[in-house]
Amino acid sequence: MEKAAIVGIGQTKYERRKSGEIYYDLVYEVTTRAMEDAGYTLDDIGDVITVSNDFWDGRTISCMAVQEAAGAHDKNVSTVEGDGTLGALYGLMRVLGGSGTTLIVAHSKGSEGDPRVITNAMFDPVYHRSLGLDAVSSSALQASAYMSRYGVTEEQCALVSVKNHKNAKNNPFAQLPMDITVADVMKSRKIADPLKLLDCSPVSDGAAAIIIADEKHARKARKKPVWIKGAAHCADAYFLGDRNLAEAASLREAAKKAYAMAGIGNPAKEIDVAELYDAFGYMELMWLEGLGFCDPGGGAGMTESGKTAMGGPIPVNPSGGVLSAHAVLAAGLARIAEAVLQLRGEAGSRQVDGARTSLAHGINGPCGQSHCVWVLGKD
Amino acid sequence: MKNTELLTIRSGDTGMPYEWSIGKYGSRFFREIREHQRFLGIRCPGCGKVRVPPRRLCGPCFRELDELVELSDTGIITAFSVVNYPFIDPDTGLQRPIPYTYGYIRIDGSDNIFSHIINETDESRIKVGMKVRAVFRKPEEMEGNIRDIRYFEIIR
Amino acid sequence: MARRVAIVGTGQTHHKSHRLDVNGREMIHEAVTRALEDCELTINDVDAIVIGNMDHFESINCVDTWSVEGSGGVMKPILKVSTGGTTGTSVAIAAYYHVASGLFDRVLAIGWEKNSESDTTGAIITCSDPIWDRFSYSGAIPSLATEASAYMKQYGATQKDAARVAVRDRTHALNNPYAQMYNRPISIEDVMESAMLAYPIKLLDVCPRSDGACAVVFAAEEIAGKISPRPAWFKSCAARHTTTWFGDVDYDTGLLSLQRAAREAFDKAGIRSPADDLDVAELYLPYSYAGLKWIEALGFCGPGEGPRFIWDGNTDMGGKIPMNPSGGVISTNCIGATALLRVAEAALQVMGKGGKRQVPDVKNALATGFGGCWWSDVVVLSKDRPS
Ligand SMILES: [Zn+2]
């Protein structure tokens, strides 16, 4: 891969309900922040990729509502419907394909629709939809399959919520900074066994943007570029019954490719900090395994030993992760933005000292059917 | 597989509720309708255009706008269409009553088009260029949405 | 430096108003299988997939992950690109960038729609702004009617001029067994006498609703020639979505997004005089009046000259620049596939695989997409490898 870098990022604060702002406002806010961050004007932006979803926005061709706010009036523009990491990947392709620079922006307002109805629509209308499956209940099935396969306890899953909500206290953009204990998680309301309220990510409103540039354009940016070392995606089978829900096979595949691009042989050693899509506590454990940070079934032990905590050898989700703010679609771009801040040394009180290589991760579809893995480097 | 009867399933009345924010600019617009029964536009200092409804940005100039412009309750028809075909209205889940007239109206003092309905479905009695006036709900019945404007009527 | 990219295979379903015999995934699979057969590859040769449709026509969220058993995407990279009517060209452009970036060598582009599964107009209405436009909007036809009326008023074009475009496309569909309107020719009288939907648009002026899918295989320059003896090189592309608000569209000027996208794509491809330098065009013309006005935006003729250009036979088979040898959108409209069908048909022409609808000696072919809030995509394909 030719050299490409992330030169600008912007995020809104994530909140349960931004009642005064429309998608357009959120997109404009992060677009201008990312351009300021890069020291770019609109003339420095080549292509624009917006990320939106017709179900979340309650609007067909949802991109129609925001492209002007992304500065796309007279630019080559397109739209990815999926997690922000996938939008960023298309942005990277544009840059490598000659656009010079590409702005990628994702928005969502979970507060405006009904997440149950919206995520129920991911399931097959003939066989599964009328069973009432949605993002939460399907994930509960996956948690059950994973926990029984490896003997993981609910208390071990709860450790992820405890860690990430605590980390969120260092992130001014996070929605749910909290000091909670495993006991708090355990006694929180049962949502869908084995998932309890504090195992689940919140509903959020927010947006995020990044700007990717080729080597030549990266030199014009105000800040030191963060280089893209590897990026890859992969999807598993669709029907839950066709998958081994206790393993993240497609994550393993995407990670393998991203590591090969980045020349990473031992991810647990070579990656200094990771931002993962932890929509539920158990997911972070599974993704640690899928990313090869530990052996299959080793996610719980790794977390218990504090390896993924701030100060550990590989802090995971210093931002508080998706458990602390879950603006769907934007959440993946937020992972990339946070991974960039870490390498710039601009992460403030959530900074991981001396981070030189960071990883960002996003998911799409039910139970992490599709994954996208990014490896970023300082050098 | 021959002689297989081909089946379909109906989704039923899957309601998909949303609560969309109107935003600062749109909210001001509806307040102006309620308090003064007139339209509100916004001027771009870059290109000088006045657009209705008011919005935060001028897309071509890509700059933020704040110069609200009070307009009247009248405009001219720039285009119209008497709609004769049946379809399901996603707002109600029911068939939208037809015929009805979809109108493109240039509110006096603005440079773009405001879409609404015109209460005339006889094609021979409606022409591009005719002057129209908005008919509003009674202020006490207003809800802060597009239906606060009931329709536009032709000033004959 | 971007790699050169070529189209090496295409496949499409036999489009129909209702495909009750297959579900969406199975229909996608038909097109994918045909595209792979066309270039003698297997799904194992495919490195990545781009898919597109419009969510609310089938009410399926996350079509990329829902579709994998039909698209071949199990344990493969797949992403979804969705931009409205332009979805198909946007998918093609995305597939191009997958390869041009150097990240993937062989990429499958898929567009599909089962319009029979919902009320198409009801679904299209949900593209309008829920605060401002949804209450009065009644789908694509009245805004197109508005454009048509403005054009007629400005240049004196007539309903008959538009009917001539519809008749051309439906006549061309006689040569395309995949078209929904295959073997169903119409006359100018038929168009004029068909039901008035929204003045001046009549039933036979507009596209049908179709069930169908299309798949196109893109390959990198190093391997394209090995896969296909005569690949269709992807010479240039451009997209513009100039407006966000329905009310900001200026109907008195030409279609701004198409003018700008065409200018950029033609510049990049070295097309100076479109009518001379292009040999065939597959245009996303969802209704007949677009066949008068939008060909002006593309520079095939001057403003207001569309009707004369059409009546002179320039755009018929055997004319100077045959348009829509496939029968076009007026003969088939499975919306998420429609713009990709334009690319696939343009590729067939360049590859010399057009069968009865082949235009002789095609060197450069044009494909366009239309959608969004007057969004335009432009793609130029060529027999010659880009320099
Ligand atoms: Zn302006």
PDB file of N, CA, C and O in Angstrom, chain B residues 30-38 134-151:
ATOM      1  N   PHE B  30     -41.172  27.963  12.388  1.00  0.00           N
ATOM      2  CA  PHE B  30     -42.530  27.618  12.830  1.00  0.00           C
ATOM      3  C   PHE B  30     -43.040  28.595  13.892  1.00  0.00           C
ATOM      4  O   PHE B  30     -44.238  28.845  13.989  1.00  0.00           O
ATOM      5  N   ARG B  31     -42.127  29.163  14.683  1.00  0.00           N
ATOM      6  CA  ARG B  31     -42.556  30.164  15.650  1.00  0.00           C
ATOM      7  C   ARG B  31     -43.094  31.404  14.935  1.00  0.00           C
ATOM      8  O   ARG B  31     -44.109  31.983  15.322  1.00  0.00           O
ATOM      9  N   GLU B  32     -42.395  31.785  13.873  1.00  0.00           N
ATOM     10  CA  GLU B  32     -42.810  32.951  13.092  1.00  0.00           C
ATOM     11  C   GLU B  32     -44.196  32.720  12.477  1.00  0.00           C
ATOM     12  O   GLU B  32     -45.034  33.617  12.420  1.00  0.00           O
ATOM     13  N   ILE B  33     -44.418  31.498  12.016  1.00  0.00           N
ATOM     14  CA  ILE B  33     -45.730  31.146  11.457  1.00  0.00           C
ATOM     15  C   ILE B  33     -46.808  31.286  12.545  1.00  0.00           C
ATOM     16  O   ILE B  33     -47.875  31.855  12.319  1.00  0.00           O
ATOM     17  N   ARG B  34     -46.492  30.798  13.735  1.00  0.00           N
ATOM     18  CA  ARG B  34     -47.492  30.819  14.799  1.00  0.00           C
ATOM     19  C   ARG B  34     -47.766  32.259  15.244  1.00  0.00           C
ATOM     20  O   ARG B  34     -48.911  32.660  15.394  1.00  0.00           O
ATOM     21  N   GLU B  35     -46.683  33.012  15.437  1.00  0.00           N
ATOM     22  CA  GLU B  35     -46.864  34.351  16.026  1.00  0.00           C
ATOM     23  C   GLU B  35     -47.297  35.394  15.013  1.00  0.00           C
ATOM     24  O   GLU B  35     -48.014  36.323  15.348  1.00  0.00           O
ATOM     25  N   HIS B  36     -46.821  35.265  13.778  1.00  0.00           N
ATOM     26  CA  HIS B  36     -47.080  36.339  12.814  1.00  0.00           C
ATOM     27  C   HIS B  36     -47.706  35.863  11.506  1.00  0.00           C
ATOM     28  O   HIS B  36     -47.902  36.659  10.600  1.00  0.00           O
ATOM     29  N   GLN B  37     -47.946  34.577  11.372  1.00  0.00           N
ATOM     30  CA  GLN B  37     -48.541  34.028  10.138  1.00  0.00           C
ATOM     31  C   GLN B  37     -47.813  34.543   8.893  1.00  0.00           C
ATOM     32  O   GLN B  37     -48.416  35.035   7.944  1.00  0.00           O
ATOM     33  N   ARG B  38     -46.493  34.450   8.949  1.00  0.00           N
ATOM     34  CA  ARG B  38     -45.705  34.829   7.772  1.00  0.00           C
ATOM     35  C   ARG B  38     -44.455  33.940   7.709  1.00  0.00           C
ATOM     36  O   ARG B  38     -44.075  33.313   8.700  1.00  0.00           O
ATOM     37  N   ALA B 134     -50.776  31.853   1.657  1.00  0.00           N
ATOM     38  CA  ALA B 134     -50.841  30.713   2.575  1.00  0.00           C
ATOM     39  C   ALA B 134     -52.054  30.829   3.476  1.00  0.00           C
ATOM     40  O   ALA B 134     -52.387  31.913   3.950  1.00  0.00           O
ATOM     41  N   VAL B 135     -52.733  29.704   3.697  1.00  0.00           N
ATOM     42  CA  VAL B 135     -53.831  29.646   4.657  1.00  0.00           C
ATOM     43  C   VAL B 135     -53.338  28.803   5.831  1.00  0.00           C
ATOM     44  O   VAL B 135     -52.926  27.656   5.655  1.00  0.00           O
ATOM     45  N   PHE B 136     -53.336  29.442   6.999  1.00  0.00           N
ATOM     46  CA  PHE B 136     -52.754  28.784   8.176  1.00  0.00           C
ATOM     47  C   PHE B 136     -53.837  28.189   9.066  1.00  0.00           C
ATOM     48  O   PHE B 136     -55.008  28.568   9.001  1.00  0.00           O
ATOM     49  N   ARG B 137     -53.398  27.288   9.948  1.00  0.00           N
ATOM     50  CA  ARG B 137     -54.277  26.864  11.031  1.00  0.00           C
ATOM     51  C   ARG B 137     -54.513  28.054  11.962  1.00  0.00           C
ATOM     52  O   ARG B 137     -53.729  28.995  11.972  1.00  0.00           O
ATOM     53  N   LYS B 138     -55.558  27.948  12.774  1.00  0.00           N
ATOM     54  CA  LYS B 138     -55.732  28.963  13.810  1.00  0.00           C
ATOM     55  C   LYS B 138     -54.530  28.876  14.751  1.00  0.00           C
ATOM     56  O   LYS B 138     -54.095  27.767  15.089  1.00  0.00           O
ATOM     57  N   PRO B 139     -54.008  30.038  15.186  1.00  0.00           N
ATOM     58  CA  PRO B 139     -52.804  30.003  16.026  1.00  0.00           C
ATOM     59  C   PRO B 139     -52.926  29.054  17.215  1.00  0.00           C
ATOM     60  O   PRO B 139     -51.973  28.346  17.534  1.00  0.00           O
ATOM     61  N   GLU B 140     -54.109  28.972  17.834  1.00  0.00           N
ATOM     62  CA  GLU B 140     -54.230  28.109  19.006  1.00  0.00           C
ATOM     63  C   GLU B 140     -54.201  26.622  18.629  1.00  0.00           C
ATOM     64  O   GLU B 140     -53.992  25.764  19.476  1.00  0.00           O
ATOM     65  N   GLU B 141     -54.377  26.329  17.337  1.00  0.00           N
ATOM     66  CA  GLU B 141     -54.347  24.918  16.907  1.00  0.00           C
ATOM     67  C   GLU B 141     -53.000  24.511  16.325  1.00  0.00           C
ATOM     68  O   GLU B 141     -52.803  23.378  15.922  1.00  0.00           O
ATOM     69  N   MET B 142     -52.069  25.472  16.263  1.00  0.00           N
ATOM     70  CA  MET B 142     -50.786  25.167  15.630  1.00  0.00           C
ATOM     71  C   MET B 142     -49.955  24.208  16.478  1.00  0.00           C
ATOM     72  O   MET B 142     -49.983  24.258  17.697  1.00  0.00           O
ATOM     73  N   GLU B 143     -49.198  23.322  15.770  1.00  0.00           N
ATOM     74  CA  GLU B 143     -48.416  22.288  16.451  1.00  0.00           C
ATOM     75  C   GLU B 143     -46.929  22.433  16.221  1.00  0.00           C
ATOM     76  O   GLU B 143     -46.132  21.636  16.715  1.00  0.00           O
ATOM     77  N   GLY B 144     -46.527  23.434  15.407  1.00  0.00           N
ATOM     78  CA  GLY B 144     -45.105  23.559  15.107  1.00  0.00           C
ATOM     79  C   GLY B 144     -44.652  22.553  14.073  1.00  0.00           C
ATOM     80  O   GLY B 144     -43.582  21.964  14.188  1.00  0.00           O
ATOM     81  N   ASN B 145     -45.471  22.310  13.059  1.00  0.00           N
ATOM     82  CA  ASN B 145     -45.032  21.468  11.953  1.00  0.00           C
ATOM     83  C   ASN B 145     -45.637  21.974  10.649  1.00  0.00           C
ATOM     84  O   ASN B 145     -46.388  22.966  10.644  1.00  0.00           O
ATOM     85  N   ILE B 146     -45.292  21.291   9.554  1.00  0.00           N
ATOM     86  CA  ILE B 146     -45.609  21.790   8.215  1.00  0.00           C
ATOM     87  C   ILE B 146     -47.125  21.908   8.004  1.00  0.00           C
ATOM     88  O   ILE B 146     -47.600  22.681   7.182  1.00  0.00           O
ATOM     89  N   ARG B 147     -47.906  21.150   8.790  1.00  0.00           N
ATOM     90  CA  ARG B 147     -49.359  21.205   8.645  1.00  0.00           C
ATOM     91  C   ARG B 147     -49.961  22.463   9.273  1.00  0.00           C
ATOM     92  O   ARG B 147     -51.158  22.709   9.131  1.00  0.00           O
ATOM     93  N   ASP B 148     -49.122  23.243   9.961  1.00  0.00           N
ATOM     94  CA  ASP B 148     -49.612  24.543  10.424  1.00  0.00           C
ATOM     95  C   ASP B 148     -49.956  25.438   9.235  1.00  0.00           C
ATOM     96  O   ASP B 148     -50.725  26.395   9.356  1.00  0.00           O
ATOM     97  N   ILE B 149     -49.329  25.142   8.080  1.00  0.00           N
ATOM     98  CA  ILE B 149     -49.759  25.786   6.832  1.00  0.00           C
ATOM     99  C   ILE B 149     -50.747  24.800   6.213  1.00  0.00           C
ATOM    100  O   ILE B 149     -50.357  23.689   5.860  1.00  0.00           O
ATOM    101  N   ARG B 150     -52.014  25.173   6.148  1.00  0.00           N
ATOM    102  CA  ARG B 150     -52.996  24.190   5.660  1.00  0.00           C
ATOM    103  C   ARG B 150     -52.813  23.953   4.163  1.00  0.00           C
ATOM    104  O   ARG B 150     -52.817  22.833   3.694  1.00  0.00           O
ATOM    105  N   TYR B 151     -52.697  25.047   3.424  1.00  0.00           N
ATOM    106  CA  TYR B 151     -52.488  24.963   1.979  1.00  0.00           C
ATOM    107  C   TYR B 151     -52.241  26.376   1.468  1.00  0.00           C
ATOM    108  O   TYR B 151     -52.325  27.352   2.236  1.00  0.00           O
TER     109      TYR B 151
END
